[in-house]
Amino acid sequence: WYQRRVREAVVSTQSTGVGLTGFLGACCEALFLLKIYMGFLIVIMLAEIVIAVGCVAMKSEVEEFASNRTLELISYYGDDTKDDASIITKTIDEIQENFECCGVYGPEDWGNNTAYNDGGTITVPTSCCLESERSDDTCGSYVAWNDNTKINSQGCKTSIINFVENNLLYVGICAGVIVIFQMCGLLVCNHYIIKLEDDRFEYYSPLEES
């Protein structure tokens, strides 16, 4: 819990710091701050490129890591000691409902959660139920998953991969738009820095000549 809070605080501080650096640099016409902000943008873009290339080059390893991490999060589902703000619970519910799936590989993954594993009898949360059956008392945690015909049997890993593959064009367009906005930000920042440097050069040049 403590480590998660620290990571969240660090990420929030970094994001705020980057934005604040650019804002103050532009308002105060501070070249030093603008150059730092531009450096941040370049580092962020390079990191995105490295992550994208790494995900493609190490696709199987990334999938395995994500699957194992999600299985771990499933074990935290509904546990107030590890998910005090119910972020994990709400996120898993949203994923399972929107992608109409259950577990990582299938409903049996809920056996990793002690609250849904009663001596080998595995049940699932209501978010695993078919959309038309979520209000039914005989669905979800009331019936063993292998005897339940009212739940989604497909794992979320397969559902998400299928969704990305079926919408690859839109994913590419979104990624391209993000890159274009970042490039525009870099160009605008660079142009502003050059303009400020030129203005200062013109201002101080007559003083040096006199």
PDB file of C-alpha atoms in Angstrom:
ATOM      1  CA  TRP A   1       0.000   0.000   0.000  1.00  0.00           C
ATOM      2  CA  TYR A   2       2.742   2.431   1.063  1.00  0.00           C
ATOM      3  CA  GLN A   3       4.845   1.762  -2.034  1.00  0.00           C
ATOM      4  CA  ARG A   4       1.837   2.235  -4.315  1.00  0.00           C
ATOM      5  CA  ARG A   5       1.031   5.577  -2.701  1.00  0.00           C
ATOM      6  CA  VAL A   6       4.650   6.690  -3.082  1.00  0.00           C
ATOM      7  CA  ARG A   7       4.651   5.752  -6.795  1.00  0.00           C
ATOM      8  CA  GLU A   8       1.376   7.609  -7.350  1.00  0.00           C
ATOM      9  CA  ALA A   9       2.762  10.685  -5.585  1.00  0.00           C
ATOM     10  CA  VAL A  10       5.976  10.585  -7.638  1.00  0.00           C
ATOM     11  CA  VAL A  11       4.115  10.268 -10.960  1.00  0.00           C
ATOM     12  CA  SER A  12       1.706  13.081 -10.037  1.00  0.00           C
ATOM     13  CA  THR A  13       4.568  15.344  -8.953  1.00  0.00           C
ATOM     14  CA  GLN A  14       6.495  14.693 -12.155  1.00  0.00           C
ATOM     15  CA  SER A  15       3.488  15.405 -14.376  1.00  0.00           C
ATOM     16  CA  THR A  16       2.676  18.594 -12.477  1.00  0.00           C
ATOM     17  CA  GLY A  17       6.322  19.648 -12.507  1.00  0.00           C
ATOM     18  CA  VAL A  18       6.638  19.265 -16.285  1.00  0.00           C
ATOM     19  CA  GLY A  19       3.485  21.275 -16.955  1.00  0.00           C
ATOM     20  CA  LEU A  20       4.409  23.945 -14.419  1.00  0.00           C
ATOM     21  CA  THR A  21       7.893  24.300 -15.899  1.00  0.00           C
ATOM     22  CA  GLY A  22       6.484  24.980 -19.355  1.00  0.00           C
ATOM     23  CA  PHE A  23       3.814  27.344 -18.006  1.00  0.00           C
ATOM     24  CA  LEU A  24       6.229  29.447 -15.951  1.00  0.00           C
ATOM     25  CA  GLY A  25       8.807  29.433 -18.736  1.00  0.00           C
ATOM     26  CA  ALA A  26       6.281  30.796 -21.245  1.00  0.00           C
ATOM     27  CA  CYS A  27       4.726  33.363 -18.867  1.00  0.00           C
ATOM     28  CA  CYS A  28       8.028  34.666 -17.519  1.00  0.00           C
ATOM     29  CA  GLU A  29       9.894  34.258 -20.823  1.00  0.00           C
ATOM     30  CA  ALA A  30      12.504  32.268 -18.921  1.00  0.00           C
ATOM     31  CA  LEU A  31      14.775  30.555 -21.436  1.00  0.00           C
ATOM     32  CA  PHE A  32      16.207  28.244 -18.796  1.00  0.00           C
ATOM     33  CA  LEU A  33      12.786  26.877 -17.847  1.00  0.00           C
ATOM     34  CA  LEU A  34      11.697  26.577 -21.474  1.00  0.00           C
ATOM     35  CA  LYS A  35      14.806  24.572 -22.335  1.00  0.00           C
ATOM     36  CA  ILE A  36      14.172  22.283 -19.354  1.00  0.00           C
ATOM     37  CA  TYR A  37      10.566  21.842 -20.488  1.00  0.00           C
ATOM     38  CA  MET A  38      11.706  21.047 -24.033  1.00  0.00           C
ATOM     39  CA  GLY A  39      14.177  18.537 -22.606  1.00  0.00           C
ATOM     40  CA  PHE A  40      11.351  16.871 -20.662  1.00  0.00           C
ATOM     41  CA  LEU A  41       9.281  16.579 -23.852  1.00  0.00           C
ATOM     42  CA  ILE A  42      12.173  14.999 -25.731  1.00  0.00           C
ATOM     43  CA  VAL A  43      12.810  12.506 -22.910  1.00  0.00           C
ATOM     44  CA  ILE A  44       9.102  11.583 -22.800  1.00  0.00           C
ATOM     45  CA  MET A  45       8.990  11.024 -26.576  1.00  0.00           C
ATOM     46  CA  LEU A  46      12.152   8.915 -26.504  1.00  0.00           C
ATOM     47  CA  ALA A  47      10.744   6.868 -23.625  1.00  0.00           C
ATOM     48  CA  GLU A  48       7.534   6.251 -25.588  1.00  0.00           C
ATOM     49  CA  ILE A  49       9.551   5.109 -28.614  1.00  0.00           C
ATOM     50  CA  VAL A  50      11.679   2.773 -26.499  1.00  0.00           C
ATOM     51  CA  ILE A  51       8.597   1.315 -24.793  1.00  0.00           C
ATOM     52  CA  ALA A  52       6.778   0.843 -28.128  1.00  0.00           C
ATOM     53  CA  VAL A  53       9.783  -0.854 -29.746  1.00  0.00           C
ATOM     54  CA  GLY A  54      10.333  -2.973 -26.631  1.00  0.00           C
ATOM     55  CA  CYS A  55       6.695  -4.099 -26.581  1.00  0.00           C
ATOM     56  CA  VAL A  56       6.893  -5.164 -30.224  1.00  0.00           C
ATOM     57  CA  ALA A  57      10.309  -6.840 -29.917  1.00  0.00           C
ATOM     58  CA  MET A  58       9.451  -8.576 -26.625  1.00  0.00           C
ATOM     59  CA  LYS A  59       5.755  -9.178 -27.252  1.00  0.00           C
ATOM     60  CA  SER A  60       5.571 -12.584 -25.554  1.00  0.00           C
ATOM     61  CA  GLU A  61       7.508 -11.418 -22.477  1.00  0.00           C
ATOM     62  CA  VAL A  62       5.316  -8.315 -22.136  1.00  0.00           C
ATOM     63  CA  GLU A  63       2.147 -10.398 -22.442  1.00  0.00           C
ATOM     64  CA  GLU A  64       3.405 -12.852 -19.820  1.00  0.00           C
ATOM     65  CA  PHE A  65       4.329 -10.044 -17.415  1.00  0.00           C
ATOM     66  CA  ALA A  66       0.952  -8.324 -17.894  1.00  0.00           C
ATOM     67  CA  SER A  67      -0.910 -11.604 -17.415  1.00  0.00           C
ATOM     68  CA  ASN A  68       0.984 -12.500 -14.242  1.00  0.00           C
ATOM     69  CA  ARG A  69       0.516  -9.009 -12.846  1.00  0.00           C
ATOM     70  CA  THR A  70      -3.222  -9.109 -13.576  1.00  0.00           C
ATOM     71  CA  LEU A  71      -3.538 -12.505 -11.874  1.00  0.00           C
ATOM     72  CA  GLU A  72      -1.899 -10.940  -8.839  1.00  0.00           C
ATOM     73  CA  LEU A  73      -4.357  -8.033  -8.934  1.00  0.00           C
ATOM     74  CA  ILE A  74      -7.255 -10.500  -9.107  1.00  0.00           C
ATOM     75  CA  SER A  75      -6.101 -11.896  -5.779  1.00  0.00           C
ATOM     76  CA  TYR A  76      -6.417  -8.352  -4.333  1.00  0.00           C
ATOM     77  CA  TYR A  77      -9.985  -7.895  -5.633  1.00  0.00           C
ATOM     78  CA  GLY A  78     -12.317  -6.889  -2.799  1.00  0.00           C
ATOM     79  CA  ASP A  79      -9.484  -6.902  -0.240  1.00  0.00           C
ATOM     80  CA  ASP A  80      -9.708  -3.614   1.683  1.00  0.00           C
ATOM     81  CA  THR A  81      -6.214  -4.083   3.132  1.00  0.00           C
ATOM     82  CA  LYS A  82      -4.633  -4.068  -0.340  1.00  0.00           C
ATOM     83  CA  ASP A  83      -7.233  -2.079  -2.261  1.00  0.00           C
ATOM     84  CA  ASP A  84      -8.478   0.496   0.230  1.00  0.00           C
ATOM     85  CA  ALA A  85      -9.842   2.850  -2.433  1.00  0.00           C
ATOM     86  CA  SER A  86     -11.394  -0.031  -4.443  1.00  0.00           C
ATOM     87  CA  ILE A  87      -9.389   1.075  -7.494  1.00  0.00           C
ATOM     88  CA  ILE A  88      -8.365  -2.483  -8.381  1.00  0.00           C
ATOM     89  CA  THR A  89     -11.899  -3.791  -7.855  1.00  0.00           C
ATOM     90  CA  LYS A  90     -13.511  -1.066  -9.975  1.00  0.00           C
ATOM     91  CA  THR A  91     -10.902  -1.406 -12.742  1.00  0.00           C
ATOM     92  CA  ILE A  92     -11.303  -5.183 -13.009  1.00  0.00           C
ATOM     93  CA  ASP A  93     -15.105  -4.832 -13.008  1.00  0.00           C
ATOM     94  CA  GLU A  94     -14.946  -2.223 -15.780  1.00  0.00           C
ATOM     95  CA  ILE A  95     -12.654  -4.391 -17.906  1.00  0.00           C
ATOM     96  CA  GLN A  96     -14.737  -7.547 -17.462  1.00  0.00           C
ATOM     97  CA  GLU A  97     -18.007  -5.746 -18.173  1.00  0.00           C
ATOM     98  CA  ASN A  98     -16.811  -3.717 -21.162  1.00  0.00           C
ATOM     99  CA  PHE A  99     -14.866  -6.536 -22.826  1.00  0.00           C
ATOM    100  CA  GLU A 100     -17.429  -9.185 -21.782  1.00  0.00           C
ATOM    101  CA  CYS A 101     -14.791 -11.483 -20.331  1.00  0.00           C
ATOM    102  CA  CYS A 102     -13.848 -13.171 -17.081  1.00  0.00           C
ATOM    103  CA  GLY A 103     -10.413 -13.592 -15.520  1.00  0.00           C
ATOM    104  CA  VAL A 104      -7.154 -13.435 -17.470  1.00  0.00           C
ATOM    105  CA  TYR A 105      -7.344 -16.803 -19.230  1.00  0.00           C
ATOM    106  CA  GLY A 106     -10.840 -17.751 -18.052  1.00  0.00           C
ATOM    107  CA  PRO A 107     -13.218 -17.834 -15.047  1.00  0.00           C
ATOM    108  CA  GLU A 108     -11.014 -20.395 -13.255  1.00  0.00           C
ATOM    109  CA  ASP A 109      -8.472 -17.616 -12.601  1.00  0.00           C
ATOM    110  CA  TRP A 110     -10.729 -16.416  -9.788  1.00  0.00           C
ATOM    111  CA  GLY A 111      -9.461 -19.363  -7.813  1.00  0.00           C
ATOM    112  CA  ASN A 112      -6.486 -17.091  -6.978  1.00  0.00           C
ATOM    113  CA  ASN A 113      -8.815 -15.004  -4.811  1.00  0.00           C
ATOM    114  CA  THR A 114      -9.593 -16.656  -1.469  1.00  0.00           C
ATOM    115  CA  ALA A 115     -12.957 -14.884  -1.291  1.00  0.00           C
ATOM    116  CA  TYR A 116     -14.064 -16.733  -4.444  1.00  0.00           C
ATOM    117  CA  ASN A 117     -12.395 -20.065  -3.715  1.00  0.00           C
ATOM    118  CA  ASP A 118     -14.228 -22.135  -1.137  1.00  0.00           C
ATOM    119  CA  GLY A 119     -12.281 -25.369  -0.793  1.00  0.00           C
ATOM    120  CA  GLY A 120     -11.841 -25.750  -4.538  1.00  0.00           C
ATOM    121  CA  THR A 121     -15.299 -24.490  -5.449  1.00  0.00           C
ATOM    122  CA  ILE A 122     -14.550 -21.402  -7.547  1.00  0.00           C
ATOM    123  CA  THR A 123     -17.114 -18.653  -8.030  1.00  0.00           C
ATOM    124  CA  VAL A 124     -16.794 -15.332  -9.854  1.00  0.00           C
ATOM    125  CA  PRO A 125     -17.850 -11.698  -9.267  1.00  0.00           C
ATOM    126  CA  THR A 126     -21.019 -10.331 -10.861  1.00  0.00           C
ATOM    127  CA  SER A 127     -18.979  -8.431 -13.471  1.00  0.00           C
ATOM    128  CA  CYS A 128     -18.229 -11.826 -15.080  1.00  0.00           C
ATOM    129  CA  CYS A 129     -21.923 -12.363 -15.794  1.00  0.00           C
ATOM    130  CA  LEU A 130     -23.437 -11.910 -19.221  1.00  0.00           C
ATOM    131  CA  GLU A 131     -24.861  -8.413 -19.573  1.00  0.00           C
ATOM    132  CA  SER A 132     -28.437  -9.713 -19.549  1.00  0.00           C
ATOM    133  CA  GLU A 133     -27.814 -11.789 -16.409  1.00  0.00           C
ATOM    134  CA  ARG A 134     -26.009  -9.337 -14.090  1.00  0.00           C
ATOM    135  CA  SER A 135     -29.135  -8.659 -12.053  1.00  0.00           C
ATOM    136  CA  ASP A 136     -29.885 -12.386 -11.663  1.00  0.00           C
ATOM    137  CA  ASP A 137     -29.314 -13.787  -8.163  1.00  0.00           C
ATOM    138  CA  THR A 138     -28.227 -17.132  -9.631  1.00  0.00           C
ATOM    139  CA  CYS A 139     -25.249 -15.579 -11.409  1.00  0.00           C
ATOM    140  CA  GLY A 140     -21.821 -14.491 -10.198  1.00  0.00           C
ATOM    141  CA  SER A 141     -20.607 -15.507  -6.767  1.00  0.00           C
ATOM    142  CA  TYR A 142     -23.649 -17.701  -6.048  1.00  0.00           C
ATOM    143  CA  VAL A 143     -22.780 -20.517  -8.459  1.00  0.00           C
ATOM    144  CA  ALA A 144     -19.533 -22.428  -9.201  1.00  0.00           C
ATOM    145  CA  TRP A 145     -18.074 -21.109 -12.447  1.00  0.00           C
ATOM    146  CA  ASN A 146     -17.972 -24.505 -14.197  1.00  0.00           C
ATOM    147  CA  ASP A 147     -21.708 -25.018 -13.507  1.00  0.00           C
ATOM    148  CA  ASN A 148     -22.674 -21.493 -14.519  1.00  0.00           C
ATOM    149  CA  THR A 149     -23.942 -20.887 -18.055  1.00  0.00           C
ATOM    150  CA  LYS A 150     -24.717 -17.248 -17.336  1.00  0.00           C
ATOM    151  CA  ILE A 151     -21.126 -15.951 -17.243  1.00  0.00           C
ATOM    152  CA  ASN A 152     -18.632 -14.987 -19.920  1.00  0.00           C
ATOM    153  CA  SER A 153     -16.313 -17.934 -20.477  1.00  0.00           C
ATOM    154  CA  GLN A 154     -13.628 -16.117 -22.468  1.00  0.00           C
ATOM    155  CA  GLY A 155     -10.589 -14.692 -20.693  1.00  0.00           C
ATOM    156  CA  CYS A 156      -9.890 -10.963 -20.833  1.00  0.00           C
ATOM    157  CA  LYS A 157      -6.460 -11.477 -22.390  1.00  0.00           C
ATOM    158  CA  THR A 158      -8.022 -12.969 -25.517  1.00  0.00           C
ATOM    159  CA  SER A 159     -10.822 -10.374 -25.576  1.00  0.00           C
ATOM    160  CA  ILE A 160      -8.438  -7.432 -25.315  1.00  0.00           C
ATOM    161  CA  ILE A 161      -6.050  -8.821 -27.953  1.00  0.00           C
ATOM    162  CA  ASN A 162      -8.973  -9.399 -30.320  1.00  0.00           C
ATOM    163  CA  PHE A 163     -10.245  -5.875 -29.667  1.00  0.00           C
ATOM    164  CA  VAL A 164      -6.840  -4.324 -30.441  1.00  0.00           C
ATOM    165  CA  GLU A 165      -6.398  -6.424 -33.597  1.00  0.00           C
ATOM    166  CA  ASN A 166      -9.901  -5.580 -34.830  1.00  0.00           C
ATOM    167  CA  ASN A 167      -9.342  -1.867 -34.165  1.00  0.00           C
ATOM    168  CA  LEU A 168      -5.668  -1.652 -35.121  1.00  0.00           C
ATOM    169  CA  LEU A 169      -6.342   1.176 -37.569  1.00  0.00           C
ATOM    170  CA  TYR A 170      -7.981   3.346 -34.891  1.00  0.00           C
ATOM    171  CA  VAL A 171      -5.247   2.508 -32.384  1.00  0.00           C
ATOM    172  CA  GLY A 172      -2.651   3.588 -34.952  1.00  0.00           C
ATOM    173  CA  ILE A 173      -4.548   6.809 -35.676  1.00  0.00           C
ATOM    174  CA  CYS A 174      -4.766   7.666 -31.956  1.00  0.00           C
ATOM    175  CA  ALA A 175      -1.059   6.975 -31.517  1.00  0.00           C
ATOM    176  CA  GLY A 176      -0.267   9.104 -34.565  1.00  0.00           C
ATOM    177  CA  VAL A 177      -2.384  12.010 -33.297  1.00  0.00           C
ATOM    178  CA  ILE A 178      -0.600  11.889 -29.921  1.00  0.00           C
ATOM    179  CA  VAL A 179       2.804  11.928 -31.640  1.00  0.00           C
ATOM    180  CA  ILE A 180       1.737  14.853 -33.851  1.00  0.00           C
ATOM    181  CA  PHE A 181       0.592  16.875 -30.822  1.00  0.00           C
ATOM    182  CA  GLN A 182       3.868  16.155 -29.050  1.00  0.00           C
ATOM    183  CA  MET A 183       5.868  17.152 -32.130  1.00  0.00           C
ATOM    184  CA  CYS A 184       3.844  20.359 -32.423  1.00  0.00           C
ATOM    185  CA  GLY A 185       4.573  21.103 -28.774  1.00  0.00           C
ATOM    186  CA  LEU A 186       8.285  20.597 -29.387  1.00  0.00           C
ATOM    187  CA  LEU A 187       8.289  22.793 -32.500  1.00  0.00           C
ATOM    188  CA  VAL A 188       6.317  25.573 -30.811  1.00  0.00           C
ATOM    189  CA  CYS A 189       8.597  25.478 -27.774  1.00  0.00           C
ATOM    190  CA  ASN A 190      11.709  25.500 -29.973  1.00  0.00           C
ATOM    191  CA  HIS A 191      10.377  28.381 -32.067  1.00  0.00           C
ATOM    192  CA  TYR A 192       9.564  30.398 -28.948  1.00  0.00           C
ATOM    193  CA  ILE A 193      13.046  29.798 -27.533  1.00  0.00           C
ATOM    194  CA  ILE A 194      14.664  30.958 -30.789  1.00  0.00           C
ATOM    195  CA  LYS A 195      12.424  34.041 -30.874  1.00  0.00           C
ATOM    196  CA  LEU A 196      13.341  34.997 -27.300  1.00  0.00           C
ATOM    197  CA  GLU A 197      17.046  34.515 -28.010  1.00  0.00           C
ATOM    198  CA  ASP A 198      16.810  36.677 -31.162  1.00  0.00           C
ATOM    199  CA  ASP A 199      14.910  39.409 -29.303  1.00  0.00           C
ATOM    200  CA  ARG A 200      17.501  39.474 -26.536  1.00  0.00           C
ATOM    201  CA  PHE A 201      20.351  39.513 -29.040  1.00  0.00           C
ATOM    202  CA  GLU A 202      18.806  42.504 -30.845  1.00  0.00           C
ATOM    203  CA  TYR A 203      18.229  44.258 -27.518  1.00  0.00           C
ATOM    204  CA  TYR A 204      21.767  43.864 -26.201  1.00  0.00           C
ATOM    205  CA  SER A 205      23.648  44.311 -29.509  1.00  0.00           C
ATOM    206  CA  PRO A 206      23.252  48.167 -29.663  1.00  0.00           C
ATOM    207  CA  LEU A 207      24.438  48.429 -26.059  1.00  0.00           C
ATOM    208  CA  GLU A 208      27.600  46.487 -26.840  1.00  0.00           C
ATOM    209  CA  GLU A 209      28.335  48.625 -29.919  1.00  0.00           C
ATOM    210  CA  SER A 210      27.965  51.878 -27.975  1.00  0.00           C
TER     211      SER A 210
END
